[in-house]
Short mmCIF file of C-alpha atoms in Angstrom, two decimals:
data_model
loop_
_atom_site.label_atom_id
_atom_site.label_comp_id
_atom_site.label_asym_id
_atom_site.label_seq_id
_atom_site.Cartn_x
_atom_site.Cartn_y
_atom_site.Cartn_z
CA MET A 1 0.00 0.00 0.00
CA THR A 2 1.09 3.63 -0.51
CA GLU A 3 1.39 6.05 2.38
CA SER A 4 -2.11 7.30 1.64
CA SER A 5 -3.42 3.68 1.94
CA THR A 6 -5.01 3.82 -1.51
CA PRO A 7 -5.08 0.61 -3.56
CA GLU A 8 -1.93 -0.04 -5.57
CA PRO A 9 -2.55 0.21 -9.34
CA GLU A 10 -1.73 -3.07 -11.09
CA PRO A 11 0.84 -1.45 -13.41
CA ASP A 12 2.70 -0.18 -10.33
CA ARG A 13 2.80 -3.71 -8.94
CA THR A 14 3.98 -5.14 -12.26
CA TYR A 15 6.81 -2.67 -12.71
CA MET A 16 7.87 -3.01 -9.06
CA ARG A 17 8.05 -6.80 -9.43
CA ARG A 18 10.40 -6.20 -12.35
CA ALA A 19 12.50 -3.88 -10.17
CA LEU A 20 12.73 -6.62 -7.53
CA GLU A 21 13.71 -9.13 -10.19
CA LEU A 22 16.50 -6.82 -11.33
CA ALA A 23 17.63 -6.28 -7.73
CA ARG A 24 18.40 -9.99 -7.36
CA ARG A 25 21.07 -9.68 -10.04
CA GLY A 26 23.31 -8.04 -7.46
CA TRP A 27 23.27 -11.18 -5.28
CA GLY A 28 26.56 -11.62 -3.46
CA GLN A 29 28.05 -8.38 -4.79
CA THR A 30 26.46 -5.47 -2.90
CA ALA A 31 26.92 -6.18 0.83
CA PRO A 32 26.94 -4.31 3.13
CA ASN A 33 24.60 -2.39 0.82
CA PRO A 34 21.15 -3.83 0.01
CA LEU A 35 19.93 -5.37 -3.24
CA VAL A 36 18.14 -2.68 -5.26
CA GLY A 37 16.55 -2.60 -8.71
CA ALA A 38 14.95 0.24 -10.68
CA VAL A 39 12.73 0.61 -13.75
CA VAL A 40 12.02 3.81 -15.70
CA VAL A 41 8.62 3.87 -17.42
CA ARG A 42 7.33 6.48 -19.84
CA ASP A 43 3.98 6.33 -21.65
CA GLY A 44 3.50 2.72 -20.58
CA GLU A 45 6.87 1.59 -21.93
CA ILE A 46 10.00 0.57 -20.04
CA VAL A 47 12.74 2.91 -21.26
CA GLY A 48 15.43 2.14 -18.69
CA GLU A 49 16.40 -0.58 -16.23
CA GLY A 50 19.18 -0.88 -13.69
CA TRP A 51 20.31 -2.54 -10.50
CA HIS A 52 23.00 -2.02 -7.87
CA ALA A 53 25.55 -4.36 -9.41
CA ARG A 54 28.41 -4.07 -6.93
CA TYR A 55 29.29 -2.30 -3.69
CA GLY A 56 30.78 1.11 -4.42
CA GLU A 57 29.37 1.28 -7.94
CA ALA A 58 26.34 3.15 -9.30
CA HIS A 59 23.04 2.71 -7.50
CA ALA A 60 20.07 1.17 -9.30
CA GLU A 61 18.32 4.48 -10.06
CA VAL A 62 21.42 6.00 -11.63
CA ALA A 63 22.00 2.92 -13.80
CA ALA A 64 18.36 2.96 -14.96
CA LEU A 65 18.42 6.70 -15.69
CA ARG A 66 21.58 6.27 -17.75
CA GLU A 67 19.87 3.67 -19.91
CA ALA A 68 16.77 5.84 -20.28
CA GLY A 69 18.71 8.96 -21.21
CA ALA A 70 16.50 11.85 -22.34
CA ARG A 71 13.45 9.59 -22.16
CA ALA A 72 13.59 9.79 -18.36
CA LYS A 73 12.10 13.30 -18.45
CA GLY A 74 8.43 13.03 -17.45
CA ALA A 75 8.77 9.32 -16.64
CA THR A 76 7.85 7.29 -13.56
CA VAL A 77 10.71 5.56 -11.77
CA TYR A 78 10.06 2.35 -9.83
CA VAL A 79 12.72 1.46 -7.28
CA SER A 80 12.72 -1.33 -4.70
CA LEU A 81 14.19 0.92 -1.97
CA GLU A 82 13.63 4.60 -1.21
CA PRO A 83 16.21 6.64 -3.17
CA CYS A 84 19.12 7.65 -0.96
CA ASP A 85 19.61 11.28 0.02
CA HIS A 86 23.18 11.29 1.24
CA GLU A 87 26.67 11.60 -0.17
CA GLY A 88 28.42 8.26 0.26
CA LYS A 89 30.57 6.34 -2.21
CA THR A 90 28.19 7.72 -4.85
CA PRO A 91 26.19 11.00 -5.03
CA PRO A 92 22.59 11.11 -3.76
CA CYS A 93 20.12 9.31 -6.02
CA THR A 94 17.58 12.03 -5.26
CA ARG A 95 19.77 14.53 -7.08
CA ALA A 96 19.98 12.29 -10.15
CA LEU A 97 16.20 11.85 -10.23
CA ILE A 98 15.53 15.58 -9.86
CA ASP A 99 18.10 16.49 -12.51
CA ALA A 100 16.59 13.92 -14.90
CA GLY A 101 13.18 15.61 -14.62
CA VAL A 102 11.22 12.50 -13.66
CA ALA A 103 7.52 13.03 -13.02
CA ARG A 104 6.89 10.44 -10.31
CA VAL A 105 8.74 7.96 -8.10
CA VAL A 106 7.36 4.71 -6.68
CA ALA A 107 9.43 3.02 -3.94
CA ALA A 108 8.69 -0.34 -2.34
CA ILE A 109 10.00 0.51 1.15
CA ARG A 110 11.69 3.34 3.01
CA ASP A 111 15.42 3.08 3.56
CA PRO A 112 15.94 1.81 7.14
CA ASN A 113 19.38 3.42 7.28
CA PRO A 114 18.95 6.79 9.05
CA ARG A 115 22.04 8.14 7.24
CA ALA A 116 20.53 7.48 3.81
CA SER A 117 16.78 7.92 4.39
CA GLY A 118 14.72 11.01 3.69
CA GLY A 119 14.77 10.65 -0.07
CA ALA A 120 10.99 10.68 -0.37
CA GLU A 121 10.75 14.02 1.42
CA ARG A 122 13.53 15.53 -0.70
CA LEU A 123 11.79 14.47 -3.90
CA ARG A 124 8.41 15.76 -2.74
CA ALA A 125 9.99 19.09 -1.82
CA ALA A 126 11.20 19.26 -5.43
CA GLY A 127 7.63 18.74 -6.69
CA ILE A 128 7.96 15.02 -7.52
CA PRO A 129 5.13 12.85 -6.13
CA VAL A 130 6.33 9.73 -4.30
CA ALA A 131 4.34 6.57 -3.54
CA LEU A 132 5.69 4.19 -0.89
CA GLY A 133 4.77 0.60 -0.10
CA VAL A 134 4.15 -1.05 -3.49
CA GLU A 135 5.28 -4.71 -3.13
CA GLY A 136 6.68 -3.71 0.23
CA ASP A 137 6.49 -7.18 1.81
CA ALA A 138 8.54 -8.72 -1.00
CA ALA A 139 11.08 -5.89 -0.84
CA ARG A 140 11.55 -6.31 2.92
CA GLU A 141 11.97 -10.06 2.56
CA LEU A 142 14.52 -9.66 -0.22
CA ASN A 143 16.68 -7.45 2.01
CA ALA A 144 15.73 -8.97 5.37
CA PRO A 145 19.32 -9.05 6.75
CA PHE A 146 19.83 -5.39 5.81
CA VAL A 147 16.49 -4.24 7.26
CA ALA A 148 16.83 -6.31 10.45
CA ALA A 149 20.30 -4.93 11.16
CA PHE A 150 18.82 -1.58 12.23
CA THR A 151 16.61 -3.08 14.95
CA ARG A 152 18.66 -5.93 16.46
CA ASP A 153 22.15 -6.84 17.61
CA ARG A 154 22.55 -10.24 15.94
CA PRO A 155 22.70 -11.46 12.34
CA TRP A 156 19.73 -12.63 10.30
CA VAL A 157 20.08 -16.42 10.62
CA THR A 158 19.08 -18.93 7.96
CA LEU A 159 19.27 -22.61 8.91
CA LYS A 160 19.73 -24.95 5.94
CA LEU A 161 19.28 -28.70 6.30
CA ALA A 162 19.32 -31.55 3.77
CA LEU A 163 16.90 -34.29 4.85
CA SER A 164 15.76 -37.71 3.79
CA LEU A 165 12.08 -38.55 3.36
CA ASP A 166 12.09 -39.86 6.92
CA GLY A 167 13.48 -36.58 8.29
CA ALA A 168 17.08 -37.63 8.90
CA ILE A 169 20.39 -36.01 8.03
CA ALA A 170 22.61 -39.12 8.22
CA ASP A 171 22.12 -42.89 8.23
CA ALA A 172 22.91 -45.28 11.08
CA THR A 173 26.59 -45.51 10.08
CA ARG A 174 26.97 -41.67 10.11
CA ARG A 175 29.21 -42.05 7.07
CA GLN A 176 29.62 -39.12 4.73
CA ARG A 177 27.25 -39.19 1.75
CA TRP A 178 25.30 -36.75 -0.40
CA LEU A 179 21.57 -36.81 0.23
CA THR A 180 20.65 -34.21 -2.38
CA GLY A 181 21.59 -33.91 -6.03
CA ALA A 182 23.90 -31.55 -7.88
CA ALA A 183 21.19 -28.93 -8.56
CA SER A 184 20.36 -28.61 -4.85
CA ARG A 185 24.03 -28.37 -3.92
CA ARG A 186 24.49 -25.62 -6.50
CA GLU A 187 21.63 -23.68 -4.88
CA VAL A 188 23.32 -24.04 -1.49
CA HIS A 189 26.47 -22.51 -2.96
CA ARG A 190 24.34 -19.63 -4.26
CA LEU A 191 22.96 -19.15 -0.74
CA ARG A 192 26.51 -19.08 0.60
CA ALA A 193 27.43 -16.42 -1.95
CA GLY A 194 24.73 -14.15 -0.53
CA SER A 195 25.77 -14.63 3.11
CA ASP A 196 28.33 -12.79 5.22
CA ALA A 197 29.22 -16.00 7.07
CA VAL A 198 28.59 -19.75 6.85
CA ALA A 199 28.51 -21.86 10.03
CA VAL A 200 28.52 -25.52 11.03
CA GLY A 201 28.95 -27.47 14.23
CA ALA A 202 32.07 -29.37 15.24
CA GLY A 203 30.35 -32.71 14.60
CA THR A 204 29.65 -31.78 11.00
CA VAL A 205 33.31 -30.89 10.50
CA ARG A 206 34.45 -34.22 11.93
CA ALA A 207 31.97 -36.18 9.81
CA ASP A 208 32.22 -34.31 6.49
CA ASP A 209 35.46 -32.26 6.54
CA PRO A 210 33.76 -29.46 4.56
CA LEU A 211 35.43 -26.50 2.88
CA LEU A 212 32.38 -24.19 3.22
CA THR A 213 33.52 -22.20 0.19
CA VAL A 214 31.44 -20.89 -2.72
CA ARG A 215 31.79 -23.05 -5.83
CA ASP A 216 29.90 -23.71 -9.08
CA VAL A 217 28.21 -20.27 -9.00
CA PRO A 218 29.49 -16.71 -9.59
CA PRO A 219 31.85 -15.90 -6.71
CA PRO A 220 30.75 -13.26 -4.21
CA ARG A 221 32.59 -9.95 -3.90
CA VAL A 222 33.81 -11.06 -0.46
CA ALA A 223 34.12 -14.73 0.49
CA PRO A 224 31.87 -15.52 3.47
CA LEU A 225 33.55 -15.97 6.83
CA ARG A 226 33.67 -19.67 7.78
CA VAL A 227 32.49 -20.32 11.36
CA VAL A 228 32.69 -23.52 13.40
CA PHE A 229 30.77 -23.79 16.66
CA ASP A 230 33.15 -25.97 18.66
CA ARG A 231 32.91 -25.96 22.47
CA THR A 232 36.58 -26.65 23.28
CA GLY A 233 38.26 -25.58 20.04
CA SER A 234 38.82 -29.15 18.89
CA LEU A 235 39.03 -28.35 15.17
CA ASP A 236 41.74 -30.56 13.68
CA PRO A 237 44.61 -28.44 12.27
CA ALA A 238 44.74 -31.00 9.44
CA SER A 239 41.08 -30.37 8.47
CA SER A 240 40.23 -28.69 5.19
CA LEU A 241 39.02 -25.61 7.05
CA ALA A 242 42.21 -25.19 9.06
CA ARG A 243 44.50 -25.95 6.12
CA THR A 244 42.91 -23.16 4.06
CA ALA A 245 42.42 -20.66 6.89
CA ARG A 246 45.19 -18.35 5.71
CA GLU A 247 43.43 -17.92 2.35
CA ILE A 248 39.82 -17.78 3.60
CA PRO A 249 39.01 -16.33 7.05
CA THR A 250 38.01 -19.09 9.48
CA LEU A 251 36.68 -18.62 12.99
CA VAL A 252 36.07 -21.16 15.75
CA VAL A 253 33.47 -20.21 18.36
CA ALA A 254 34.28 -21.91 21.68
CA THR A 255 32.54 -21.72 25.03
CA ALA A 256 35.38 -23.46 26.90
CA PRO A 257 38.46 -23.18 24.69
CA GLU A 258 41.46 -25.28 25.70
CA PRO A 259 44.66 -23.16 25.52
CA VAL A 260 46.74 -25.82 23.77
CA ARG A 261 44.13 -26.23 21.05
CA VAL A 262 43.75 -22.48 20.65
CA GLU A 263 47.50 -22.15 20.18
CA ARG A 264 47.56 -24.90 17.55
CA LEU A 265 44.69 -23.32 15.64
CA ALA A 266 46.31 -19.88 15.79
CA GLU A 267 49.43 -21.37 14.20
CA ALA A 268 47.22 -22.60 11.35
CA GLY A 269 45.65 -19.17 10.90
CA VAL A 270 42.33 -19.99 12.60
CA GLU A 271 40.94 -17.40 15.01
CA VAL A 272 39.19 -18.61 18.15
CA LEU A 273 36.35 -16.50 19.51
CA HIS A 274 35.47 -17.12 23.16
CA ALA A 275 31.72 -16.76 23.76
CA ALA A 276 29.70 -17.98 26.72
CA SER A 277 26.73 -18.98 24.54
CA VAL A 278 25.47 -19.10 20.99
CA ASP A 279 23.55 -15.89 21.70
CA GLU A 280 26.72 -14.08 22.71
CA ALA A 281 28.59 -15.50 19.73
CA LEU A 282 25.99 -14.08 17.36
CA ARG A 283 26.25 -10.68 18.99
CA GLN A 284 30.03 -10.75 18.57
CA LEU A 285 29.68 -11.78 14.94
CA PHE A 286 27.24 -8.92 14.39
CA ALA A 287 29.74 -6.48 15.92
CA ARG A 288 32.24 -7.73 13.31
CA GLY A 289 29.88 -6.81 10.48
CA VAL A 290 28.15 -10.16 9.94
CA ARG A 291 24.59 -9.28 8.99
CA SER A 292 23.57 -12.60 7.41
CA LEU A 293 24.57 -16.04 8.69
CA LEU A 294 23.87 -19.31 6.88
CA VAL A 295 23.95 -22.26 9.28
CA GLU A 296 24.39 -25.64 7.59
CA GLY A 297 24.07 -28.00 10.57
CA GLY A 298 24.41 -30.39 12.18
CA ALA A 299 21.62 -31.60 14.39
CA GLU A 300 23.05 -30.37 17.72
CA LEU A 301 23.77 -26.83 16.50
CA ALA A 302 20.41 -26.68 14.70
CA GLY A 303 18.60 -27.82 17.83
CA ASP A 304 20.43 -25.31 20.03
CA MET A 305 19.66 -22.39 17.71
CA LEU A 306 16.03 -23.37 17.26
CA THR A 307 15.59 -23.82 21.02
CA ARG A 308 17.08 -20.38 21.66
CA ALA A 309 14.81 -18.82 18.99
CA LEU A 310 17.82 -17.63 17.00
CA VAL A 311 16.71 -18.89 13.57
CA ASP A 312 14.81 -16.57 11.23
CA ARG A 313 14.47 -18.72 8.10
CA LEU A 314 14.54 -22.50 7.78
CA ILE A 315 15.41 -23.99 4.40
CA ILE A 316 14.84 -27.71 3.95
CA PHE A 317 16.15 -29.63 0.95
CA GLN A 318 14.33 -32.96 1.00
CA ALA A 319 15.73 -35.80 -1.07
CA PRO A 320 13.78 -38.86 -2.26
CA VAL A 321 15.82 -41.12 0.04
CA VAL A 322 14.88 -43.22 3.08
CA LEU A 323 17.67 -43.66 5.63
CA GLY A 324 15.82 -46.07 7.90
CA ALA A 325 16.36 -47.33 11.44
CA GLY A 326 19.12 -45.71 13.45
CA ALA A 327 19.30 -42.63 11.21
CA LEU A 328 20.14 -39.27 12.81
CA PRO A 329 16.95 -37.17 13.03
CA ALA A 330 17.35 -33.55 11.96
CA PHE A 331 15.31 -32.18 14.86
CA GLY A 332 16.09 -34.75 17.53
CA CYS A 333 17.80 -32.09 19.67
CA VAL A 334 14.75 -29.81 19.78
CA PRO A 335 12.82 -30.21 23.07
CA PRO A 336 9.07 -30.95 22.83
CA ALA A 337 8.07 -27.49 24.10
CA ASP A 338 10.06 -25.80 21.36
CA ALA A 339 8.80 -28.25 18.76
CA ASP A 340 5.27 -27.13 19.64
CA ARG A 341 6.32 -23.52 19.01
CA LEU A 342 7.57 -24.48 15.56
CA MET A 343 4.37 -26.17 14.39
CA ARG A 344 2.65 -24.98 11.17
CA LEU A 345 5.39 -22.63 10.03
CA PRO A 346 4.44 -20.28 7.17
CA ILE A 347 5.87 -21.38 3.82
CA LEU A 348 7.54 -18.62 1.80
CA GLU A 349 8.70 -20.65 -1.18
CA ARG A 350 8.71 -24.16 -2.62
CA ARG A 351 10.86 -25.16 -5.56
CA ALA A 352 12.06 -28.39 -7.14
CA PHE A 353 15.73 -28.96 -7.90
CA ASP A 354 15.62 -32.05 -10.08
CA ASP A 355 14.33 -34.78 -7.73
CA ASP A 356 14.78 -32.72 -4.55
CA LEU A 357 12.25 -30.33 -3.02
CA MET A 358 13.36 -27.09 -1.38
CA THR A 359 11.00 -25.42 1.09
CA VAL A 360 11.65 -22.08 2.79
CA TYR A 361 9.87 -21.55 6.11
CA ALA A 362 9.45 -18.28 8.01
CA ILE A 363 10.21 -18.74 11.71
CA THR A 364 10.27 -15.01 12.48
CA PRO A 365 8.22 -12.36 10.66
CA THR A 366 9.75 -10.37 7.84
CA PRO A 367 11.50 -7.43 9.56
CA GLU A 368 9.76 -4.08 9.56
CA VAL A 369 11.49 -0.88 8.52
CA PRO A 370 12.01 1.15 11.72
#
């Protein structure tokens, strides 16, 4: 809805959906800035499109205005985030819109950043009508980590689990094996590319010896920090994570770190962060600039985070596999009281990746712009 609470015209919704589609093209490249797309429309025709392609480069509105050229005069500009009104790495987008002579601006949501907000008022003062709120829910969800960062002191946490049909993450032998297919694994790498950090528990490292790097998709501008939740700092210096720690930042979160182990990890280039709890660890990660955290298991870490209400989105990749008796249940570490709280979660998305089914569940509401 717009600020005046009038119904949104269908063309406005259509063009804003296109702006959101364009915004996604900046995935993995814009952090700590948000994903933003823009569309310039004149006489019912799209004459310019743009998106924020990379941190420090032109904002979406400027890119769209460049493509539109002289046709931007008298046009309506649709942008998925309120145009900025401050001088940062680039000039204010409000100035570009005013100079281009646009007739109207439609923005999905206000900018939650107090340093950059106020663009709507600046444009209105220049005689340009501004509508706010068109496709606002989708815009807030797209940039949930960015929006949430202005109202909380921990990262936006997404828990990703690969499950069998019988709800398990490993068979009775606990041996390493792929449950999902190549298409699902490629999507997980895409999720990593859009995250500031990727985390696993110590058990997962011992069982799988993962690299937690981004592969098979366009690399992000900054490789995500690799985080291991490991109570005593028991990460093996010979593990893939430790052996590559000098090339890709790697952090071990320990509640009771053993000095000898900490020293060995430091020699390998692994930093050990001492935190009394998962909650405190997330606050420390947030203070380091981690706004989005992708947690990839295992069952103990997933259960701890779900029990402490620290998970915002749950992504399940379910494979057409039955692991049978003795298999490790994905949610076996979640107490009954917390399992009741997690019943009937809203579904945000369902998509097939070959034979696997991905489902995205909302555990917390989409963050509101403050």
